[in-house]
Amino acid sequence: MLIAVDGPAAAGKGTLSRRLAEHFNLARLDTGLIYRTVAKKVLETKDPENNKIAIEIAQFLSLNDLDTNGLRDEAIGTAASKISAIPEVRKTLLNFQRNFAKNPPNGKVGAVLDGRDIGTVVCPKAEFKLFITASSKIRAERRFKELQDRGKEAIRSAILRDIIDRDERDSIRSVSPLLPARDAQILDTSKLDPDAVFNLALNFISLKI
Ligand code: CDP
């Protein structure tokens, strides 16, 4: 069983994917974490603008590197969005993601992958594709609360600006732009709580099983 969950920043992909993975006993890969991990490592080098370094870091990435600590900040999200537009970085990370989908770890019989291009490029043959979205204002509000809950300082207007910029960068890039697959079920979560989103996703999946 393969579930693809795509959508823009802070739309609720993570929450939904975690719940789907738990419900169906599947492995989960947050592909944003992969780009964030590469971005963090690139930022730690002396030459963060050098694409060659980003490509090299992507080539040597392993599952054990995907540590969530310190990766959720907007600055890392922005850096991830920049390095994820480098075609060779995407190409390298494509194999990593496909391998996970094909051979889910811990003996699981399937996987949930969430990101921007799972249904369109990484797993175009996934049986279940969801595209989760919400208005940019609502997404900014959710990210604001998430940062507050983690005790981080946050400025609403700056978060909204970051989200709008990131959406634009993710949507206009030439490789794998953010786009719903033609056979994806689109869920606008602007007025829905996590339970309602989960139930809608379950309905969609059970209709196809
Ligand atoms: O959690 P949030 O939705 O804010 O971001 P994320 O999913 O962690 O992704 C961070 C950045 O990585 C995005 O803005 C994208 O530019 C990039 N990304 C991508 O290009 N392709 C993916 N499959 C996942 C993330």
PDB file of C-alpha atoms and ligand atoms in Angstrom:
ATOM      1  CA  MET A   1       0.000   0.000   0.000  1.00  0.00           C
ATOM      2  CA  LEU A   2       1.412   3.351  -1.029  1.00  0.00           C
ATOM      3  CA  ILE A   3      -0.091   6.700  -0.031  1.00  0.00           C
ATOM      4  CA  ALA A   4       1.206   9.985  -1.471  1.00  0.00           C
ATOM      5  CA  VAL A   5       0.419  13.171   0.443  1.00  0.00           C
ATOM      6  CA  ASP A   6       1.439  16.435  -1.221  1.00  0.00           C
ATOM      7  CA  GLY A   7       0.736  20.087  -0.601  1.00  0.00           C
ATOM      8  CA  PRO A   8       2.169  23.506   0.247  1.00  0.00           C
ATOM      9  CA  ALA A   9       3.941  24.539   3.463  1.00  0.00           C
ATOM     10  CA  ALA A  10       2.068  24.015   6.734  1.00  0.00           C
ATOM     11  CA  ALA A  11      -1.060  22.611   5.092  1.00  0.00           C
ATOM     12  CA  GLY A  12      -1.246  19.697   7.530  1.00  0.00           C
ATOM     13  CA  LYS A  13       0.513  16.989   5.510  1.00  0.00           C
ATOM     14  CA  GLY A  14       2.604  15.866   8.461  1.00  0.00           C
ATOM     15  CA  THR A  15      -0.290  15.417  10.880  1.00  0.00           C
ATOM     16  CA  LEU A  16      -2.362  13.548   8.309  1.00  0.00           C
ATOM     17  CA  SER A  17       0.512  11.333   7.151  1.00  0.00           C
ATOM     18  CA  ARG A  18       1.430  10.352  10.702  1.00  0.00           C
ATOM     19  CA  ARG A  19      -2.154   9.362  11.413  1.00  0.00           C
ATOM     20  CA  LEU A  20      -2.539   7.431   8.170  1.00  0.00           C
ATOM     21  CA  ALA A  21       0.723   5.573   8.792  1.00  0.00           C
ATOM     22  CA  GLU A  22      -0.421   4.630  12.287  1.00  0.00           C
ATOM     23  CA  HIS A  23      -3.896   3.585  11.127  1.00  0.00           C
ATOM     24  CA  PHE A  24      -2.682   1.331   8.290  1.00  0.00           C
ATOM     25  CA  ASN A  25       0.562   0.289  10.028  1.00  0.00           C
ATOM     26  CA  LEU A  26       2.757   1.775   7.293  1.00  0.00           C
ATOM     27  CA  ALA A  27       6.237   3.287   7.296  1.00  0.00           C
ATOM     28  CA  ARG A  28       6.279   7.059   6.926  1.00  0.00           C
ATOM     29  CA  LEU A  29       8.754   9.301   5.169  1.00  0.00           C
ATOM     30  CA  ASP A  30       8.495  13.059   5.598  1.00  0.00           C
ATOM     31  CA  THR A  31      10.396  13.990   2.430  1.00  0.00           C
ATOM     32  CA  GLY A  32      10.557  17.637   3.540  1.00  0.00           C
ATOM     33  CA  LEU A  33      12.859  16.411   6.287  1.00  0.00           C
ATOM     34  CA  ILE A  34      15.267  15.113   3.656  1.00  0.00           C
ATOM     35  CA  TYR A  35      15.518  18.532   1.987  1.00  0.00           C
ATOM     36  CA  ARG A  36      15.714  20.219   5.383  1.00  0.00           C
ATOM     37  CA  THR A  37      18.539  17.883   6.489  1.00  0.00           C
ATOM     38  CA  VAL A  38      20.534  18.589   3.335  1.00  0.00           C
ATOM     39  CA  ALA A  39      19.869  22.335   3.758  1.00  0.00           C
ATOM     40  CA  LYS A  40      21.063  22.286   7.366  1.00  0.00           C
ATOM     41  CA  LYS A  41      24.259  20.475   6.428  1.00  0.00           C
ATOM     42  CA  VAL A  42      24.834  22.920   3.549  1.00  0.00           C
ATOM     43  CA  LEU A  43      24.349  25.897   5.871  1.00  0.00           C
ATOM     44  CA  GLU A  44      27.008  24.439   8.182  1.00  0.00           C
ATOM     45  CA  THR A  45      29.631  24.494   5.420  1.00  0.00           C
ATOM     46  CA  LYS A  46      31.806  27.491   4.579  1.00  0.00           C
ATOM     47  CA  ASP A  47      30.264  27.875   1.135  1.00  0.00           C
ATOM     48  CA  PRO A  48      26.458  27.493   1.403  1.00  0.00           C
ATOM     49  CA  GLU A  49      25.844  29.038  -2.044  1.00  0.00           C
ATOM     50  CA  ASN A  50      27.901  26.342  -3.747  1.00  0.00           C
ATOM     51  CA  ASN A  51      25.526  23.942  -5.549  1.00  0.00           C
ATOM     52  CA  LYS A  52      28.240  21.296  -5.872  1.00  0.00           C
ATOM     53  CA  ILE A  53      28.446  20.991  -2.092  1.00  0.00           C
ATOM     54  CA  ALA A  54      24.661  20.568  -1.864  1.00  0.00           C
ATOM     55  CA  ILE A  55      24.749  17.818  -4.501  1.00  0.00           C
ATOM     56  CA  GLU A  56      27.557  16.006  -2.686  1.00  0.00           C
ATOM     57  CA  ILE A  57      25.732  16.179   0.657  1.00  0.00           C
ATOM     58  CA  ALA A  58      22.578  14.817  -1.018  1.00  0.00           C
ATOM     59  CA  GLN A  59      24.559  11.913  -2.468  1.00  0.00           C
ATOM     60  CA  PHE A  60      25.813  10.797   0.923  1.00  0.00           C
ATOM     61  CA  LEU A  61      22.521  11.127   2.806  1.00  0.00           C
ATOM     62  CA  SER A  62      21.285   8.133   4.799  1.00  0.00           C
ATOM     63  CA  LEU A  63      18.076   7.435   6.737  1.00  0.00           C
ATOM     64  CA  ASN A  64      20.001   7.825  10.007  1.00  0.00           C
ATOM     65  CA  ASP A  65      20.755  11.454   9.134  1.00  0.00           C
ATOM     66  CA  LEU A  66      17.065  12.399   9.238  1.00  0.00           C
ATOM     67  CA  ASP A  67      17.027  13.739  12.742  1.00  0.00           C
ATOM     68  CA  THR A  68      14.159  16.159  13.399  1.00  0.00           C
ATOM     69  CA  ASN A  69      16.126  18.242  15.929  1.00  0.00           C
ATOM     70  CA  GLY A  70      16.449  21.862  14.909  1.00  0.00           C
ATOM     71  CA  LEU A  71      15.054  21.293  11.446  1.00  0.00           C
ATOM     72  CA  ARG A  72      11.599  22.815  11.781  1.00  0.00           C
ATOM     73  CA  ASP A  73      12.638  26.488  11.812  1.00  0.00           C
ATOM     74  CA  GLU A  74      11.412  28.652   8.939  1.00  0.00           C
ATOM     75  CA  ALA A  75      15.025  29.591   8.079  1.00  0.00           C
ATOM     76  CA  ILE A  76      15.793  25.925   7.376  1.00  0.00           C
ATOM     77  CA  GLY A  77      12.518  25.612   5.429  1.00  0.00           C
ATOM     78  CA  THR A  78      13.546  28.540   3.251  1.00  0.00           C
ATOM     79  CA  ALA A  79      17.042  27.123   2.703  1.00  0.00           C
ATOM     80  CA  ALA A  80      15.464  23.723   1.892  1.00  0.00           C
ATOM     81  CA  SER A  81      13.209  25.343  -0.656  1.00  0.00           C
ATOM     82  CA  LYS A  82      16.284  26.910  -2.333  1.00  0.00           C
ATOM     83  CA  ILE A  83      18.415  23.775  -2.496  1.00  0.00           C
ATOM     84  CA  SER A  84      15.408  21.694  -3.582  1.00  0.00           C
ATOM     85  CA  ALA A  85      15.259  23.697  -6.813  1.00  0.00           C
ATOM     86  CA  ILE A  86      18.711  22.372  -7.860  1.00  0.00           C
ATOM     87  CA  PRO A  87      17.936  19.640 -10.433  1.00  0.00           C
ATOM     88  CA  GLU A  88      20.899  17.373  -9.491  1.00  0.00           C
ATOM     89  CA  VAL A  89      19.933  17.523  -5.811  1.00  0.00           C
ATOM     90  CA  ARG A  90      16.387  16.434  -6.681  1.00  0.00           C
ATOM     91  CA  LYS A  91      17.648  13.690  -8.967  1.00  0.00           C
ATOM     92  CA  THR A  92      19.886  12.261  -6.251  1.00  0.00           C
ATOM     93  CA  LEU A  93      17.181  12.390  -3.611  1.00  0.00           C
ATOM     94  CA  LEU A  94      14.656  10.792  -5.954  1.00  0.00           C
ATOM     95  CA  ASN A  95      16.395   7.416  -5.669  1.00  0.00           C
ATOM     96  CA  PHE A  96      16.491   7.719  -1.907  1.00  0.00           C
ATOM     97  CA  GLN A  97      12.721   8.317  -1.747  1.00  0.00           C
ATOM     98  CA  ARG A  98      11.802   5.636  -4.296  1.00  0.00           C
ATOM     99  CA  ASN A  99      13.920   3.133  -2.454  1.00  0.00           C
ATOM    100  CA  PHE A 100      12.039   3.883   0.768  1.00  0.00           C
ATOM    101  CA  ALA A 101       8.674   3.466  -0.996  1.00  0.00           C
ATOM    102  CA  LYS A 102       9.767   0.181  -2.560  1.00  0.00           C
ATOM    103  CA  ASN A 103      11.445  -1.267   0.533  1.00  0.00           C
ATOM    104  CA  PRO A 104       9.748   0.273   3.577  1.00  0.00           C
ATOM    105  CA  PRO A 105      11.885  -0.239   6.714  1.00  0.00           C
ATOM    106  CA  ASN A 106      10.975  -2.317   9.793  1.00  0.00           C
ATOM    107  CA  GLY A 107       9.137  -4.964   7.803  1.00  0.00           C
ATOM    108  CA  LYS A 108       6.200  -2.679   7.009  1.00  0.00           C
ATOM    109  CA  VAL A 109       4.104  -3.666   4.012  1.00  0.00           C
ATOM    110  CA  GLY A 110       3.667  -0.183   2.646  1.00  0.00           C
ATOM    111  CA  ALA A 111       4.467   3.467   3.107  1.00  0.00           C
ATOM    112  CA  VAL A 112       3.107   6.988   3.357  1.00  0.00           C
ATOM    113  CA  LEU A 113       5.332   9.617   1.761  1.00  0.00           C
ATOM    114  CA  ASP A 114       4.570  13.301   2.145  1.00  0.00           C
ATOM    115  CA  GLY A 115       6.078  16.214   0.263  1.00  0.00           C
ATOM    116  CA  ARG A 116       5.596  18.301  -2.851  1.00  0.00           C
ATOM    117  CA  ASP A 117       6.019  15.906  -5.775  1.00  0.00           C
ATOM    118  CA  ILE A 118       5.258  12.447  -4.418  1.00  0.00           C
ATOM    119  CA  GLY A 119       2.125  11.851  -6.509  1.00  0.00           C
ATOM    120  CA  THR A 120       3.559  13.509  -9.611  1.00  0.00           C
ATOM    121  CA  VAL A 121       7.228  12.430  -9.740  1.00  0.00           C
ATOM    122  CA  VAL A 122       8.461  10.236  -6.875  1.00  0.00           C
ATOM    123  CA  CYS A 123       5.610   7.686  -6.867  1.00  0.00           C
ATOM    124  CA  PRO A 124       3.394   8.442  -9.870  1.00  0.00           C
ATOM    125  CA  LYS A 125       1.883   4.956  -9.553  1.00  0.00           C
ATOM    126  CA  ALA A 126       0.832   5.322  -5.900  1.00  0.00           C
ATOM    127  CA  GLU A 127      -2.676   3.889  -5.422  1.00  0.00           C
ATOM    128  CA  PHE A 128      -3.769   6.727  -3.153  1.00  0.00           C
ATOM    129  CA  LYS A 129      -2.894  10.368  -3.743  1.00  0.00           C
ATOM    130  CA  LEU A 130      -3.978  13.258  -1.575  1.00  0.00           C
ATOM    131  CA  PHE A 131      -3.226  16.931  -2.105  1.00  0.00           C
ATOM    132  CA  ILE A 132      -3.674  18.881   1.123  1.00  0.00           C
ATOM    133  CA  THR A 133      -4.028  22.624   0.957  1.00  0.00           C
ATOM    134  CA  ALA A 134      -5.354  25.634   2.913  1.00  0.00           C
ATOM    135  CA  SER A 135      -5.286  29.408   2.534  1.00  0.00           C
ATOM    136  CA  SER A 136      -1.878  30.993   3.129  1.00  0.00           C
ATOM    137  CA  LYS A 137      -3.247  32.976   6.095  1.00  0.00           C
ATOM    138  CA  ILE A 138      -4.499  29.869   7.834  1.00  0.00           C
ATOM    139  CA  ARG A 139      -1.273  27.999   7.134  1.00  0.00           C
ATOM    140  CA  ALA A 140       0.753  30.899   8.560  1.00  0.00           C
ATOM    141  CA  GLU A 141      -1.435  30.864  11.668  1.00  0.00           C
ATOM    142  CA  ARG A 142      -0.855  27.121  12.121  1.00  0.00           C
ATOM    143  CA  ARG A 143       2.903  27.504  11.747  1.00  0.00           C
ATOM    144  CA  PHE A 144       2.818  30.428  14.207  1.00  0.00           C
ATOM    145  CA  LYS A 145       1.056  28.255  16.813  1.00  0.00           C
ATOM    146  CA  GLU A 146       3.429  25.365  16.143  1.00  0.00           C
ATOM    147  CA  LEU A 147       6.453  27.637  16.806  1.00  0.00           C
ATOM    148  CA  GLN A 148       4.834  29.127  19.909  1.00  0.00           C
ATOM    149  CA  ASP A 149       4.112  25.659  21.279  1.00  0.00           C
ATOM    150  CA  ARG A 150       7.790  24.853  20.872  1.00  0.00           C
ATOM    151  CA  GLY A 151       8.689  27.979  22.811  1.00  0.00           C
ATOM    152  CA  LYS A 152      10.140  29.731  19.769  1.00  0.00           C
ATOM    153  CA  GLU A 153       9.755  33.424  19.127  1.00  0.00           C
ATOM    154  CA  ALA A 154       7.685  34.101  16.051  1.00  0.00           C
ATOM    155  CA  ILE A 155       6.256  37.071  14.189  1.00  0.00           C
ATOM    156  CA  ARG A 156       2.973  36.401  12.377  1.00  0.00           C
ATOM    157  CA  SER A 157       3.595  38.735   9.434  1.00  0.00           C
ATOM    158  CA  ALA A 158       7.101  37.342   8.851  1.00  0.00           C
ATOM    159  CA  ILE A 159       5.801  33.761   8.827  1.00  0.00           C
ATOM    160  CA  LEU A 160       3.083  34.662   6.322  1.00  0.00           C
ATOM    161  CA  ARG A 161       5.698  36.313   4.076  1.00  0.00           C
ATOM    162  CA  ASP A 162       7.978  33.256   4.315  1.00  0.00           C
ATOM    163  CA  ILE A 163       5.129  30.919   3.447  1.00  0.00           C
ATOM    164  CA  ILE A 164       4.024  32.977   0.455  1.00  0.00           C
ATOM    165  CA  ASP A 165       7.628  33.242  -0.815  1.00  0.00           C
ATOM    166  CA  ARG A 166       8.230  29.523  -0.328  1.00  0.00           C
ATOM    167  CA  ASP A 167       4.969  28.574  -2.086  1.00  0.00           C
ATOM    168  CA  GLU A 168       5.974  30.741  -5.000  1.00  0.00           C
ATOM    169  CA  ARG A 169       9.504  29.325  -5.199  1.00  0.00           C
ATOM    170  CA  ASP A 170       8.183  25.747  -4.913  1.00  0.00           C
ATOM    171  CA  SER A 171       5.543  26.385  -7.601  1.00  0.00           C
ATOM    172  CA  ILE A 172       7.625  28.099 -10.267  1.00  0.00           C
ATOM    173  CA  ARG A 173      10.755  25.915 -10.181  1.00  0.00           C
ATOM    174  CA  SER A 174      11.403  24.022 -13.397  1.00  0.00           C
ATOM    175  CA  VAL A 175      11.880  20.555 -11.859  1.00  0.00           C
ATOM    176  CA  SER A 176       9.059  18.951  -9.889  1.00  0.00           C
ATOM    177  CA  PRO A 177       7.040  22.084  -9.151  1.00  0.00           C
ATOM    178  CA  LEU A 178       4.396  21.903  -6.448  1.00  0.00           C
ATOM    179  CA  LEU A 179       1.340  20.625  -8.292  1.00  0.00           C
ATOM    180  CA  PRO A 180      -1.510  18.207  -7.577  1.00  0.00           C
ATOM    181  CA  ALA A 181      -1.313  14.972  -9.576  1.00  0.00           C
ATOM    182  CA  ARG A 182      -4.196  14.617 -12.015  1.00  0.00           C
ATOM    183  CA  ASP A 183      -5.552  11.673 -10.043  1.00  0.00           C
ATOM    184  CA  ALA A 184      -5.088  13.264  -6.601  1.00  0.00           C
ATOM    185  CA  GLN A 185      -7.945  13.964  -4.233  1.00  0.00           C
ATOM    186  CA  ILE A 186      -7.675  17.631  -3.253  1.00  0.00           C
ATOM    187  CA  LEU A 187      -8.572  18.496   0.339  1.00  0.00           C
ATOM    188  CA  ASP A 188      -8.851  22.139   1.361  1.00  0.00           C
ATOM    189  CA  THR A 189      -8.302  22.025   5.105  1.00  0.00           C
ATOM    190  CA  SER A 190      -8.836  25.759   5.766  1.00  0.00           C
ATOM    191  CA  LYS A 191     -12.020  25.082   7.712  1.00  0.00           C
ATOM    192  CA  LEU A 192     -11.260  21.561   8.906  1.00  0.00           C
ATOM    193  CA  ASP A 193      -9.685  20.278  12.090  1.00  0.00           C
ATOM    194  CA  PRO A 194      -7.197  17.356  12.002  1.00  0.00           C
ATOM    195  CA  ASP A 195      -9.923  14.779  12.812  1.00  0.00           C
ATOM    196  CA  ALA A 196     -12.115  15.964   9.939  1.00  0.00           C
ATOM    197  CA  VAL A 197      -9.160  15.860   7.504  1.00  0.00           C
ATOM    198  CA  PHE A 198      -8.250  12.361   8.662  1.00  0.00           C
ATOM    199  CA  ASN A 199     -11.841  11.136   8.239  1.00  0.00           C
ATOM    200  CA  LEU A 200     -12.103  12.598   4.743  1.00  0.00           C
ATOM    201  CA  ALA A 201      -8.816  10.971   3.771  1.00  0.00           C
ATOM    202  CA  LEU A 202      -9.986   7.616   5.167  1.00  0.00           C
ATOM    203  CA  ASN A 203     -13.239   7.913   3.180  1.00  0.00           C
ATOM    204  CA  PHE A 204     -11.309   8.572  -0.008  1.00  0.00           C
ATOM    205  CA  ILE A 205      -8.978   5.629   0.608  1.00  0.00           C
ATOM    206  CA  SER A 206     -11.731   3.187   1.560  1.00  0.00           C
ATOM    207  CA  LEU A 207     -13.672   4.049  -1.606  1.00  0.00           C
ATOM    208  CA  LYS A 208     -10.629   2.955  -3.639  1.00  0.00           C
ATOM    209  CA  ILE A 209      -9.669  -0.157  -1.662  1.00  0.00           C
TER     210      ILE A 209
HETATM  211  O1  CDP B   1       6.597  21.453   6.732  1.00  0.00           O
HETATM  212  P1  CDP B   1       6.568  22.319   5.518  1.00  0.00           P
HETATM  213  O2  CDP B   1       5.434  21.971   4.627  1.00  0.00           O
HETATM  214  O3  CDP B   1       6.667  23.771   5.834  1.00  0.00           O
HETATM  215  O4  CDP B   1       7.905  22.077   4.700  1.00  0.00           O
HETATM  216  P2  CDP B   1       8.566  20.714   4.318  1.00  0.00           P
HETATM  217  O5  CDP B   1       7.546  19.764   3.795  1.00  0.00           O
HETATM  218  O6  CDP B   1       9.420  20.261   5.447  1.00  0.00           O
HETATM  219  O7  CDP B   1       9.520  21.110   3.063  1.00  0.00           O
HETATM  220  C1  CDP B   1      10.550  22.087   3.147  1.00  0.00           C
HETATM  221  C2  CDP B   1      10.936  22.483   1.714  1.00  0.00           C
HETATM  222  O8  CDP B   1      11.520  21.342   1.053  1.00  0.00           O
HETATM  223  C3  CDP B   1       9.752  22.881   0.823  1.00  0.00           C
HETATM  224  O9  CDP B   1       9.486  24.264   0.840  1.00  0.00           O
HETATM  225  C4  CDP B   1      10.189  22.418  -0.569  1.00  0.00           C
HETATM  226  O10 CDP B   1      10.881  23.415  -1.252  1.00  0.00           O
HETATM  227  C5  CDP B   1      11.143  21.276  -0.321  1.00  0.00           C
HETATM  228  N1  CDP B   1      10.539  19.972  -0.644  1.00  0.00           N
HETATM  229  C6  CDP B   1      10.540  19.571  -1.959  1.00  0.00           C
HETATM  230  O11 CDP B   1      10.981  20.296  -2.829  1.00  0.00           O
HETATM  231  N2  CDP B   1      10.045  18.348  -2.315  1.00  0.00           N
HETATM  232  C7  CDP B   1       9.544  17.527  -1.385  1.00  0.00           C
HETATM  233  N3  CDP B   1       9.097  16.329  -1.760  1.00  0.00           N
HETATM  234  C8  CDP B   1       9.496  17.925  -0.038  1.00  0.00           C
HETATM  235  C9  CDP B   1      10.005  19.169   0.316  1.00  0.00           C
END
